[in-house]
Short mmCIF file of C-alpha atoms and ligand atoms in Angstrom, two decimals:
data_model
loop_
_atom_site.label_atom_id
_atom_site.label_comp_id
_atom_site.label_asym_id
_atom_site.label_seq_id
_atom_site.Cartn_x
_atom_site.Cartn_y
_atom_site.Cartn_z
CA MET J 1 -26.77 8.84 -1.43
CA ALA J 2 -27.32 12.47 -0.58
CA VAL J 3 -23.62 12.94 -0.14
CA ALA J 4 -22.80 11.50 -3.53
CA ARG J 5 -25.41 13.53 -5.34
CA CYS J 6 -24.12 16.71 -3.85
CA LEU J 7 -20.57 15.78 -4.89
CA CYS J 8 -21.70 15.40 -8.48
CA ALA J 9 -23.07 18.88 -8.34
CA LEU J 10 -19.78 20.18 -7.06
CA LEU J 11 -17.91 18.41 -9.82
CA ALA J 12 -20.23 19.80 -12.45
CA LEU J 13 -19.74 23.29 -11.07
CA ALA J 14 -16.02 22.91 -11.23
CA VAL J 15 -16.18 21.70 -14.80
CA ALA J 16 -18.63 24.25 -16.16
CA PRO J 17 -16.79 27.58 -16.21
CA ALA J 18 -13.43 26.54 -17.64
CA PRO J 19 -13.69 24.51 -20.84
CA ALA J 20 -10.08 25.38 -21.67
CA THR J 21 -8.86 23.15 -18.83
CA ALA J 22 -11.40 20.39 -19.37
CA GLN J 23 -11.82 17.82 -16.66
CA MET J 24 -12.82 14.23 -16.69
CA THR J 25 -16.54 13.99 -16.04
CA VAL J 26 -17.65 11.13 -13.86
CA ASP J 27 -20.92 10.56 -12.07
CA LEU J 28 -19.90 9.12 -8.73
CA THR J 29 -23.39 7.71 -8.18
CA SER J 30 -23.13 5.54 -11.31
CA ARG J 31 -21.22 2.27 -11.41
CA GLU J 32 -21.02 2.48 -15.21
CA SER J 33 -19.63 6.00 -15.13
CA ILE J 34 -17.00 5.10 -12.52
CA LYS J 35 -16.01 2.04 -14.57
CA ALA J 36 -15.64 4.09 -17.74
CA ALA J 37 -13.46 6.66 -15.98
CA ALA J 38 -11.39 3.94 -14.31
CA LYS J 39 -10.81 2.26 -17.67
CA LEU J 40 -9.29 5.43 -19.09
CA ILE J 41 -7.14 6.00 -16.01
CA ALA J 42 -5.92 2.37 -16.07
CA ALA J 43 -5.02 2.63 -19.75
CA ASN J 44 -2.97 5.72 -18.97
CA LEU J 45 -1.30 3.90 -16.05
CA PHE J 46 -0.18 1.18 -18.45
CA THR J 47 1.65 3.72 -20.62
CA TYR J 48 4.24 3.60 -17.80
CA TYR J 49 4.57 -0.20 -17.85
CA HIS J 50 6.96 -1.82 -20.34
CA GLY J 51 7.74 -5.03 -18.47
CA ASP J 52 6.13 -7.25 -21.09
CA GLU J 53 8.07 -5.74 -24.00
CA PRO J 54 11.07 -7.60 -25.46
CA GLY J 55 14.20 -7.26 -23.33
CA GLN J 56 12.30 -5.82 -20.35
CA THR J 57 11.69 -7.35 -16.92
CA PRO J 58 8.13 -8.47 -16.20
CA GLY J 59 6.52 -6.96 -13.11
CA ILE J 60 8.56 -3.81 -12.65
CA LEU J 61 7.98 -0.17 -13.52
CA PRO J 62 10.93 1.64 -15.14
CA GLY J 63 13.76 1.73 -12.57
CA PRO J 64 15.15 1.50 -10.05
CA PRO J 65 16.96 4.87 -10.18
CA PRO J 66 18.98 5.82 -12.09
CA ALA J 67 17.49 3.46 -14.73
CA GLY J 68 14.07 5.02 -14.13
CA PRO J 69 12.12 6.67 -11.31
CA TYR J 70 10.39 3.64 -9.79
CA TYR J 71 11.70 1.27 -7.14
CA TRP J 72 10.88 -2.43 -7.32
CA TRP J 73 8.18 -2.28 -4.65
CA GLU J 74 5.99 0.08 -6.68
CA GLY J 75 5.47 -2.63 -9.28
CA GLY J 76 4.15 -4.86 -6.50
CA ALA J 77 1.84 -2.06 -5.40
CA MET J 78 0.65 -1.55 -8.97
CA TRP J 79 -0.42 -5.20 -9.33
CA GLY J 80 -2.46 -4.94 -6.15
CA THR J 81 -4.13 -1.87 -7.62
CA MET J 82 -4.93 -3.94 -10.72
CA VAL J 83 -6.32 -6.86 -8.70
CA ASP J 84 -8.70 -4.37 -7.07
CA TYR J 85 -9.46 -2.84 -10.48
CA TRP J 86 -10.55 -6.23 -11.80
CA HIS J 87 -12.42 -7.07 -8.58
CA TYR J 88 -14.44 -3.86 -8.59
CA THR J 89 -15.04 -3.38 -12.33
CA GLY J 90 -14.99 -6.93 -13.71
CA ASP J 91 -12.67 -5.74 -16.51
CA THR J 92 -10.24 -8.61 -17.21
CA THR J 93 -8.05 -6.63 -19.65
CA TYR J 94 -5.02 -6.60 -17.36
CA ASN J 95 -5.44 -9.97 -15.60
CA SER J 96 -2.86 -11.94 -17.55
CA LYS J 97 -0.23 -9.21 -17.16
CA THR J 98 -1.04 -9.09 -13.44
CA GLU J 99 -0.71 -12.83 -12.97
CA HIS J 100 2.52 -12.93 -14.95
CA ALA J 101 4.02 -10.02 -13.01
CA LEU J 102 3.22 -11.39 -9.55
CA THR J 103 4.44 -14.90 -10.35
CA PHE J 104 7.55 -13.72 -12.23
CA GLN J 105 8.80 -11.68 -9.26
CA ALA J 106 7.88 -14.36 -6.68
CA ASN J 107 11.37 -15.86 -6.41
CA SER J 108 10.23 -19.46 -6.91
CA PRO J 109 10.66 -22.04 -5.56
CA ALA J 110 11.08 -20.16 -2.26
CA ASN J 111 7.97 -18.11 -3.12
CA ASN J 112 8.89 -15.24 -0.84
CA PHE J 113 9.17 -12.17 -3.10
CA MET J 114 12.88 -11.84 -2.39
CA PRO J 115 14.34 -12.12 -5.92
CA PRO J 116 18.13 -11.63 -5.88
CA ASN J 117 17.95 -8.84 -8.47
CA TRP J 118 16.44 -6.44 -5.95
CA THR J 119 18.37 -7.25 -2.79
CA ALA J 120 20.14 -3.91 -2.83
CA SER J 121 16.87 -2.13 -2.09
CA LEU J 122 15.08 -4.96 -0.29
CA GLY J 123 13.21 -3.58 2.68
CA ASN J 124 10.65 -5.60 4.59
CA ASP J 125 8.14 -3.05 3.27
CA ASP J 126 9.21 -3.58 -0.35
CA GLN J 127 8.78 -7.33 -0.02
CA GLY J 128 5.59 -6.83 1.96
CA PHE J 129 3.86 -4.76 -0.72
CA TRP J 130 4.19 -7.64 -3.16
CA GLY J 131 2.93 -9.99 -0.43
CA MET J 132 -0.14 -7.84 0.27
CA SER J 133 -1.00 -7.87 -3.45
CA ALA J 134 -0.82 -11.68 -3.46
CA MET J 135 -3.01 -11.79 -0.33
CA LEU J 136 -5.56 -9.57 -2.07
CA ALA J 137 -5.58 -11.93 -5.05
CA ALA J 138 -6.44 -14.82 -2.69
CA GLU J 139 -9.15 -12.78 -0.93
CA THR J 140 -10.79 -11.63 -4.15
CA THR J 141 -10.50 -15.05 -5.88
CA PHE J 142 -8.41 -13.49 -8.61
CA PRO J 143 -7.85 -16.36 -11.09
CA ASP J 144 -5.40 -18.89 -9.65
CA PRO J 145 -2.13 -19.34 -11.59
CA PRO J 146 -1.50 -22.71 -13.27
CA PRO J 147 -0.35 -25.45 -10.85
CA ASP J 148 3.32 -25.16 -11.87
CA LYS J 149 3.34 -21.52 -10.72
CA PRO J 150 3.32 -20.15 -7.16
CA GLN J 151 -0.17 -19.68 -5.69
CA TRP J 152 -1.47 -16.48 -4.06
CA LEU J 153 -1.91 -17.79 -0.54
CA MET J 154 1.47 -19.50 -0.44
CA LEU J 155 3.12 -16.25 -1.56
CA ALA J 156 1.51 -14.29 1.27
CA GLN J 157 2.55 -17.03 3.68
CA GLY J 158 6.11 -17.03 2.30
CA VAL J 159 6.36 -13.29 2.97
CA PHE J 160 4.84 -13.68 6.44
CA ASN J 161 7.15 -16.56 7.41
CA THR J 162 10.33 -14.84 6.30
CA GLN J 163 9.32 -11.61 8.06
CA ALA J 164 8.25 -13.32 11.29
CA ALA J 165 11.65 -15.07 11.31
CA ARG J 166 13.33 -11.66 11.12
CA TRP J 167 11.50 -10.29 14.18
CA ASP J 168 14.40 -8.77 16.04
CA MET J 169 14.64 -8.84 19.84
CA GLY J 170 18.04 -7.12 19.85
CA GLU J 171 16.80 -3.60 20.64
CA CYS J 172 13.50 -1.78 21.10
CA GLY J 173 11.89 -4.83 22.70
CA GLY J 174 11.29 -6.44 19.29
CA GLY J 175 10.09 -5.22 15.91
CA LEU J 176 11.12 -5.63 12.29
CA ARG J 177 14.01 -3.68 10.91
CA TRP J 178 13.37 -1.62 7.79
CA GLN J 179 15.94 -3.24 5.48
CA VAL J 180 16.58 -6.96 5.08
CA PRO J 181 20.32 -7.23 4.21
CA PRO J 182 22.53 -6.00 7.07
CA THR J 183 24.67 -4.17 4.51
CA ASN J 184 21.80 -1.92 3.37
CA ASN J 185 21.58 1.59 4.69
CA GLY J 186 18.46 1.58 6.88
CA TYR J 187 19.13 -1.77 8.51
CA ASP J 188 19.48 0.11 11.81
CA TYR J 189 15.99 1.64 11.46
CA LYS J 190 12.82 0.00 12.78
CA ASN J 191 9.85 1.61 11.15
CA ALA J 192 6.08 1.73 11.15
CA ILE J 193 5.59 0.77 7.52
CA ALA J 194 7.57 -2.50 7.75
CA ASN J 195 5.85 -3.49 10.99
CA GLY J 196 2.48 -2.27 9.72
CA ILE J 197 2.74 -4.56 6.72
CA LEU J 198 3.58 -7.52 8.95
CA PHE J 199 0.55 -6.62 11.10
CA ASN J 200 -1.67 -6.30 8.00
CA THR J 201 -0.52 -9.57 6.44
CA ALA J 202 -0.83 -11.50 9.71
CA ALA J 203 -4.36 -10.17 10.35
CA ARG J 204 -5.51 -11.12 6.85
CA LEU J 205 -3.89 -14.57 6.99
CA ALA J 206 -5.60 -15.14 10.35
CA ARG J 207 -9.00 -14.47 8.85
CA TYR J 208 -8.33 -16.33 5.61
CA THR J 209 -6.94 -19.51 7.20
CA ASP J 210 -8.55 -19.27 10.65
CA ASN J 211 -5.13 -20.01 12.12
CA ALA J 212 -4.65 -18.33 15.51
CA THR J 213 -0.86 -18.19 15.14
CA TYR J 214 -1.23 -15.37 12.62
CA ALA J 215 -3.62 -13.49 14.90
CA ALA J 216 -1.12 -13.77 17.74
CA TRP J 217 1.49 -12.15 15.50
CA ALA J 218 -0.86 -9.31 14.58
CA ASP J 219 -1.56 -8.80 18.27
CA LYS J 220 2.14 -8.82 19.13
CA THR J 221 3.03 -6.38 16.36
CA TRP J 222 0.24 -3.97 17.34
CA HIS J 223 1.35 -3.95 20.98
CA TRP J 224 4.97 -3.46 20.00
CA MET J 225 4.03 -0.42 17.88
CA VAL J 226 2.17 1.10 20.83
CA ASN J 227 4.79 0.16 23.42
CA VAL J 228 7.63 1.69 21.45
CA GLY J 229 5.61 4.88 20.94
CA TYR J 230 5.17 4.72 17.17
CA ILE J 231 1.41 4.78 17.76
CA ASP J 232 0.48 7.39 20.35
CA HIS J 233 -2.63 7.78 22.52
CA GLU J 234 -4.33 9.85 19.80
CA PHE J 235 -3.58 7.13 17.23
CA ASN J 236 -1.04 9.14 15.29
CA ILE J 237 1.32 6.69 13.57
CA TYR J 238 4.89 7.97 13.37
CA ASP J 239 7.53 6.85 10.92
CA GLY J 240 10.10 5.04 13.08
CA GLY J 241 13.28 5.17 15.14
CA HIS J 242 16.78 3.71 15.23
CA ALA J 243 17.73 0.45 16.90
CA PRO J 244 20.97 1.79 18.43
CA LYS J 245 18.82 4.44 20.18
CA ASN J 246 16.40 1.74 21.34
CA CYS J 247 13.88 3.32 18.95
CA THR J 248 13.44 6.40 21.16
CA ASP J 249 14.55 8.91 18.49
CA ILE J 250 11.12 8.82 16.89
CA ASP J 251 10.78 10.51 13.49
CA LEU J 252 7.38 12.18 13.74
CA ALA J 253 6.63 12.13 10.01
CA GLN J 254 3.28 10.52 9.16
CA PHE J 255 2.47 8.89 5.83
CA SER J 256 -0.99 8.07 4.54
CA TYR J 257 -0.20 4.55 3.34
CA THR J 258 0.95 3.54 6.82
CA ALA J 259 -2.38 4.68 8.24
CA GLY J 260 -4.23 2.81 5.48
CA ILE J 261 -2.31 -0.37 6.13
CA PHE J 262 -3.24 -0.27 9.82
CA ILE J 263 -6.90 0.56 9.15
CA GLN J 264 -7.16 -2.45 6.83
CA GLY J 265 -5.35 -4.78 9.26
CA LEU J 266 -7.50 -3.53 12.15
CA GLY J 267 -10.64 -4.24 10.13
CA PHE J 268 -9.49 -7.81 9.65
CA MET J 269 -8.65 -8.28 13.34
CA TYR J 270 -12.04 -6.81 14.26
CA ASN J 271 -13.65 -9.32 11.91
CA TYR J 272 -11.50 -12.27 12.93
CA THR J 273 -12.38 -11.68 16.59
CA ASN J 274 -16.09 -11.31 15.79
CA GLY J 275 -16.19 -7.69 16.76
CA ASN J 276 -13.95 -7.66 19.82
CA PRO J 277 -14.42 -4.22 21.52
CA GLU J 278 -10.67 -3.63 21.93
CA TRP J 279 -10.03 -4.08 18.24
CA GLU J 280 -13.10 -1.97 17.48
CA ALA J 281 -11.75 0.87 19.62
CA ARG J 282 -8.38 0.71 17.84
CA LEU J 283 -10.05 0.61 14.44
CA ARG J 284 -12.23 3.59 15.29
CA GLY J 285 -9.30 5.45 16.83
CA VAL J 286 -6.91 5.10 13.89
CA THR J 287 -9.70 5.81 11.41
CA LYS J 288 -10.78 8.99 13.21
CA ARG J 289 -7.24 10.33 13.46
CA THR J 290 -6.49 9.39 9.85
CA ILE J 291 -9.52 11.29 8.60
CA GLU J 292 -8.62 14.36 10.67
CA PHE J 293 -4.99 14.33 9.66
CA PHE J 294 -4.93 13.19 6.05
CA PHE J 295 -8.25 14.63 4.82
CA PRO J 296 -8.04 18.15 6.33
CA ASP J 297 -10.28 19.76 3.70
CA GLY J 298 -12.23 16.70 2.59
CA VAL J 299 -9.74 15.22 0.13
CA ALA J 300 -6.65 13.11 0.81
CA HIS J 301 -3.36 14.94 1.21
CA GLU J 302 0.10 13.42 1.59
CA ARG J 303 0.72 15.80 4.46
CA ALA J 304 4.47 15.26 4.91
CA CYS J 305 5.31 16.41 1.38
CA GLU J 306 2.19 17.88 -0.27
CA LEU J 307 2.45 21.43 1.05
CA ASP J 308 0.23 24.38 0.17
CA ASP J 309 2.94 26.18 -1.75
CA ARG J 310 4.98 23.27 -3.09
CA ILE J 311 5.14 19.51 -3.59
CA GLN J 312 8.18 17.84 -2.03
CA CYS J 313 7.14 14.23 -2.51
CA THR J 314 9.48 11.55 -3.77
CA THR J 315 8.22 9.24 -6.53
CA ASP J 316 7.31 6.72 -3.81
CA MET J 317 5.25 9.24 -1.86
CA LEU J 318 3.36 10.33 -4.96
CA SER J 319 1.61 6.93 -4.90
CA PHE J 320 0.51 6.65 -1.27
CA LYS J 321 -2.96 8.24 -1.43
CA GLY J 322 -4.31 5.49 -3.64
CA TYR J 323 -3.35 2.77 -1.16
CA LEU J 324 -4.99 4.79 1.62
CA HIS J 325 -8.29 4.79 -0.29
CA ARG J 326 -8.13 1.14 -1.28
CA PHE J 327 -7.22 -0.14 2.16
CA MET J 328 -9.89 1.96 3.92
CA ALA J 329 -12.46 0.59 1.49
CA GLN J 330 -11.53 -3.02 2.14
CA SER J 331 -11.75 -2.36 5.87
CA VAL J 332 -15.40 -1.39 5.36
CA GLN J 333 -16.07 -4.80 3.81
CA VAL J 334 -14.89 -6.68 6.89
CA ALA J 335 -15.99 -4.08 9.44
CA PRO J 336 -19.35 -2.78 8.17
CA ILE J 337 -19.73 -0.64 11.32
CA MET J 338 -17.16 1.68 9.71
CA ARG J 339 -19.24 2.30 6.58
CA PRO J 340 -20.91 5.53 7.81
CA VAL J 341 -17.56 6.89 8.99
CA ILE J 342 -15.38 5.95 6.02
CA MET J 343 -17.54 6.01 2.89
CA PRO J 344 -18.52 9.72 2.93
CA VAL J 345 -14.84 10.59 3.26
CA LEU J 346 -13.80 8.31 0.39
CA LYS J 347 -16.59 9.77 -1.77
CA ALA J 348 -15.63 13.38 -1.20
CA SER J 349 -11.97 12.60 -1.74
CA ALA J 350 -12.66 10.62 -4.93
CA ALA J 351 -14.54 13.61 -6.32
CA GLY J 352 -11.39 15.62 -5.74
CA ALA J 353 -9.30 12.94 -7.42
CA ALA J 354 -11.54 12.96 -10.49
CA SER J 355 -11.39 16.74 -10.69
CA ALA J 356 -7.61 16.45 -11.02
CA CYS J 357 -7.87 14.29 -14.17
CA LEU J 358 -8.15 15.29 -17.82
CA PRO J 359 -10.91 13.80 -20.00
CA ASP J 360 -8.40 11.30 -21.48
CA GLY J 361 -7.62 9.80 -18.04
CA THR J 362 -4.35 11.60 -17.33
CA CYS J 363 -4.36 12.56 -13.66
CA GLY J 364 -2.45 15.08 -11.59
CA PHE J 365 -1.42 14.89 -7.96
CA ARG J 366 -3.25 17.56 -5.97
CA TRP J 367 -6.90 16.77 -5.36
CA ASN J 368 -7.97 20.02 -3.75
CA ALA J 369 -7.25 22.46 -6.56
CA GLY J 370 -10.34 21.59 -8.61
CA ARG J 371 -8.19 21.11 -11.69
CA TYR J 372 -5.40 19.07 -13.27
CA ASP J 373 -2.03 20.25 -11.91
CA GLY J 374 0.22 18.69 -14.56
CA LEU J 375 2.18 16.56 -12.09
CA THR J 376 1.91 13.14 -13.73
CA GLY J 377 3.28 9.65 -13.07
CA ALA J 378 2.36 6.04 -12.39
CA GLY J 379 1.73 6.88 -8.72
CA GLN J 380 -0.75 9.62 -9.59
CA GLN J 381 -2.60 7.25 -11.93
CA MET J 382 -2.76 4.60 -9.20
CA ASN J 383 -4.03 7.21 -6.74
CA ALA J 384 -6.95 8.24 -8.95
CA LEU J 385 -7.67 4.66 -9.98
CA GLY J 386 -7.71 3.52 -6.34
CA ALA J 387 -9.93 6.42 -5.31
CA LEU J 388 -12.54 5.79 -8.02
CA THR J 389 -12.65 1.98 -7.97
CA SER J 390 -12.88 1.92 -4.16
CA LEU J 391 -16.29 3.61 -4.37
CA LEU J 392 -17.61 0.40 -5.95
CA VAL J 393 -17.08 -1.37 -2.64
CA GLU J 394 -20.71 -0.54 -1.85
CA GLU J 395 -22.13 -2.12 -5.01
CA GLU J 396 -24.13 -5.25 -4.45
CA VAL J 397 -22.21 -7.12 -7.13
CA THR J 398 -18.89 -6.51 -5.34
CA LYS J 399 -17.88 -9.69 -3.55
CA LEU J 400 -16.68 -9.69 0.05
CA PRO J 401 -13.17 -10.98 0.74
CA VAL J 402 -13.37 -14.76 0.98
CA THR J 403 -11.69 -17.12 3.41
CA ASN J 404 -10.44 -20.64 2.87
CA ALA J 405 -13.77 -21.82 4.28
CA THR J 406 -16.02 -19.42 2.35
CA GLY J 407 -15.10 -19.76 -1.31
CA GLY J 408 -11.34 -19.25 -1.29
CA THR J 409 -9.54 -21.48 -3.80
CA SER J 410 -5.90 -20.47 -3.40
CA LEU J 411 -3.49 -23.15 -2.22
CA GLY J 412 -1.26 -22.39 0.73
CA ASN J 413 1.97 -23.61 2.22
CA ALA J 414 2.05 -22.75 5.91
CA ALA J 415 5.75 -23.66 6.11
CA GLY J 416 6.82 -21.85 2.92
CA GLY J 417 9.13 -18.94 2.26
CA GLY J 418 12.54 -20.52 2.60
CA ASP J 419 15.63 -18.77 3.92
CA PRO J 420 14.63 -15.44 5.51
CA SER J 421 18.13 -13.99 5.53
CA VAL J 422 20.02 -12.14 2.86
CA GLU J 423 23.54 -11.79 4.13
CA ARG J 424 25.24 -10.15 1.26
CA VAL J 425 24.59 -8.16 -1.83
CA ASP J 426 26.30 -9.44 -4.94
CA LYS J 427 26.87 -6.14 -6.63
CA PRO J 428 28.27 -2.80 -5.51
CA ILE J 429 25.62 -0.79 -3.73
CA THR J 430 24.92 2.62 -5.18
CA ALA J 431 23.38 5.55 -3.39
CA ALA J 432 20.24 4.99 -5.40
CA ASP J 433 20.03 1.35 -4.36
CA ARG J 434 20.29 2.35 -0.76
CA ALA J 435 17.29 4.60 -0.91
CA GLY J 436 14.94 1.63 -1.11
CA ALA J 437 11.21 1.65 -0.91
CA GLY J 438 10.18 4.10 1.71
CA ILE J 439 13.20 6.36 1.30
CA LEU J 440 12.16 7.34 4.79
CA THR J 441 15.43 6.62 6.50
CA MET J 442 17.10 9.00 4.14
CA MET J 443 14.69 11.57 5.35
CA SER J 444 15.37 10.91 8.96
CA LEU J 445 19.12 10.95 8.32
CA ALA J 446 18.77 14.32 6.71
CA GLY J 447 16.77 15.66 9.63
CA MET J 448 13.19 15.48 8.46
CA THR J 449 11.67 18.85 7.57
CA GLY J 450 13.34 20.96 4.97
CA SER J 451 15.45 18.11 3.74
CA PHE J 452 13.41 17.19 0.69
CA ALA J 453 15.17 19.46 -1.74
CA TRP J 454 18.40 17.73 -0.81
CA MET J 455 16.79 14.36 -1.31
CA SER J 456 15.23 15.05 -4.63
CA THR J 457 18.46 16.30 -6.13
CA LYS J 458 20.52 13.57 -4.56
CA PHE J 459 18.29 10.78 -5.73
CA GLY J 460 17.58 12.07 -9.17
CA GLU J 461 13.84 12.45 -8.86
CA ARG J 462 12.48 13.49 -12.18
CA ARG J 463 10.77 16.52 -10.71
C1 NAG O 501 16.81 -10.17 -13.04
O1 NAG O 501 17.65 -9.46 -13.91
C2 NAG O 501 17.94 -10.13 -15.13
C3 NAG O 501 18.94 -9.28 -15.89
O2 NAG O 501 18.43 -8.01 -16.12
C4 NAG O 501 16.66 -10.36 -15.91
O3 NAG O 501 16.94 -11.09 -17.07
C5 NAG O 501 15.68 -11.15 -15.03
O4 NAG O 501 14.45 -11.25 -15.72
C6 NAG O 501 15.45 -10.43 -13.71
N1 NAG O 501 14.59 -11.23 -12.85
C7 NAG O 501 13.72 -10.67 -12.03
C8 NAG O 501 12.91 -11.60 -11.17
O5 NAG O 501 13.53 -9.48 -11.94
C1 NAG O 502 14.19 -0.43 25.01
O1 NAG O 502 12.85 -0.25 24.55
C2 NAG O 502 11.97 -1.25 24.97
C3 NAG O 502 10.63 -0.99 24.27
O2 NAG O 502 10.20 0.30 24.46
C4 NAG O 502 11.86 -1.25 26.47
O3 NAG O 502 10.98 -2.27 26.89
C5 NAG O 502 13.25 -1.48 27.06
O4 NAG O 502 13.18 -1.39 28.47
C6 NAG O 502 14.21 -0.45 26.52
N1 NAG O 502 15.56 -0.80 26.96
C7 NAG O 502 16.37 0.09 27.50
C8 NAG O 502 17.75 -0.42 27.86
O5 NAG O 502 16.05 1.25 27.70
C1 NAG O 503 -8.54 -25.02 3.12
O1 NAG O 503 -9.64 -25.88 3.07
C2 NAG O 503 -9.35 -27.14 2.50
C3 NAG O 503 -10.63 -27.95 2.47
O2 NAG O 503 -11.57 -27.26 1.73
C4 NAG O 503 -8.30 -27.87 3.30
O3 NAG O 503 -7.96 -29.08 2.66
C5 NAG O 503 -7.07 -26.99 3.40
O4 NAG O 503 -6.12 -27.59 4.27
C6 NAG O 503 -7.42 -25.61 3.95
N1 NAG O 503 -6.25 -24.74 3.88
C7 NAG O 503 -5.92 -23.93 4.87
C8 NAG O 503 -4.71 -23.06 4.63
O5 NAG O 503 -6.54 -23.85 5.91
C1 NAG O 504 -0.62 -21.97 11.48
O1 NAG O 504 0.37 -21.02 11.14
C2 NAG O 504 1.65 -21.29 11.68
C3 NAG O 504 2.54 -20.10 11.36
O2 NAG O 504 2.85 -20.01 10.03
C4 NAG O 504 2.16 -22.59 11.14
O3 NAG O 504 3.41 -22.89 11.71
C5 NAG O 504 1.17 -23.71 11.44
O4 NAG O 504 1.60 -24.89 10.82
C6 NAG O 504 -0.21 -23.33 10.95
N1 NAG O 504 -1.16 -24.35 11.37
C7 NAG O 504 -1.92 -25.01 10.51
C8 NAG O 504 -2.86 -25.99 11.10
O5 NAG O 504 -1.86 -24.81 9.31
C1 NAG O 505 -16.96 -10.03 8.93
O1 NAG O 505 -16.97 -9.92 7.51
C2 NAG O 505 -18.12 -10.41 6.89
C3 NAG O 505 -17.94 -10.22 5.43
O2 NAG O 505 -17.02 -11.14 4.94
C4 NAG O 505 -19.36 -9.70 7.39
O3 NAG O 505 -20.49 -10.27 6.82
C5 NAG O 505 -19.43 -9.77 8.90
O4 NAG O 505 -20.51 -8.99 9.37
C6 NAG O 505 -18.14 -9.24 9.50
N1 NAG O 505 -18.15 -9.36 10.95
C7 NAG O 505 -18.30 -8.31 11.74
C8 NAG O 505 -18.21 -8.58 13.21
O5 NAG O 505 -18.50 -7.18 11.35
#
């Protein structure tokens, strides 16, 4: 309480002296005020979405490059953001679009989020983001689709099954490769985000279904990450390494969404195991390091590309901070011991996010400047929306994630998902296709630091 009140004061101070660059005013102690701000930010987010207009493809943001800046996965991430928006605010405005988007891209009847249209940029992480949004819909009892459509739980299971089948013992002692089709650039890379999403999905399915097979997969994936050195003894989580090098050429870049995905998955394993001390230590360890690293001055920074003197983030990276907030908040729901550690951080950071928005709900990227920086996009809107709505996790009316035994209504199919392999791509692969979701392999190919200018010209980023 004290923390939030003092943040309001800070916000007010920041607003007062400069009416020319007006900021959105939001009282972070008031559910109604947060809801009103979130409504404006969501409306602005939807100015980027045209998937339900004639001739457009439901579910996707404009893209992939060069058709527009957004890869397929970011649509999946957006619908998860909107499931949380509904869950926290009760505003049903976007529910039918959300349901339509998630079911349209599901690739029925396999129900595995591997639609042929997007094979050329199909990473396990791209697929997995859609899967995590479906899992969230099951956990929050987002309205179930009609019976002739795929159901939330079966979609998450379809993603899990196809990914588990792709676990690759060839090199590195196991692990998921980044890309799915062997012809995609990045197939030789095994990375933290792909394996983190498998860990996250397995942990949540374990809790939802009380099926120990999923928990065993989460356990296995966690230990693989540690064994291969992608998670170090201080709980830094590094980007990945190449299979031909037995994953020893570790790219030390760290991204906030990867940390968020592990914190959420760890919360679920902590809960599933009824507070097992080993999982608690891991949860506390990753959370502590994440707060130190990604919130250096109290607000979230995308450290690898949000530099003091310039922003070098790709369109993908411009959206990561929102997932970090949302996933840390859901971890608090299943691991209440983390509330005193996580919530003050999310509150301070959300105040920064709000200070970067204009009164009409247009938001910038930097959260530590105390003003709108003019760098706009769907990712920035999702960041601010995620930061504000996540504060409502503490409201009494906010429901806890359900399980199949405690109010869950979503139908599953433990054997679903169909063929996990995609052997060939039916159209010529362009450089833009190859970049895929994380674009992270491109970065490691280019030699990490200092390579962003090359990337942003090469891949036609709009900024
Ligand atoms: C695949 O692309 C075709 C042609 O653009 C489009 O009509 C269809 O809706 C797309 N399907 C998906 C799942 O994106
Ligand atoms: C490859 O890496 C794995 C995991 O770190 C390790 O267990 C294995 O011994 C390594 N293999 C070789 C040939 O170095
Ligand atoms: C969920 O619970 C129902 C009974 O309420 C049961 O029939 C169903 O098999 C369960 N599903 C899973 C995935 O455990
Ligand atoms: C538990 O999950 C595994 C892995 O998907 C599946 O093979 C098995 O059938 C599930 N068991 C039950 C009882 O649903
Ligand atoms: C698991 O989550 C529930 C909320 O769904 C919570 O009530 C319970 O305390 C959690 N368990 C632990 C060990 O924190």
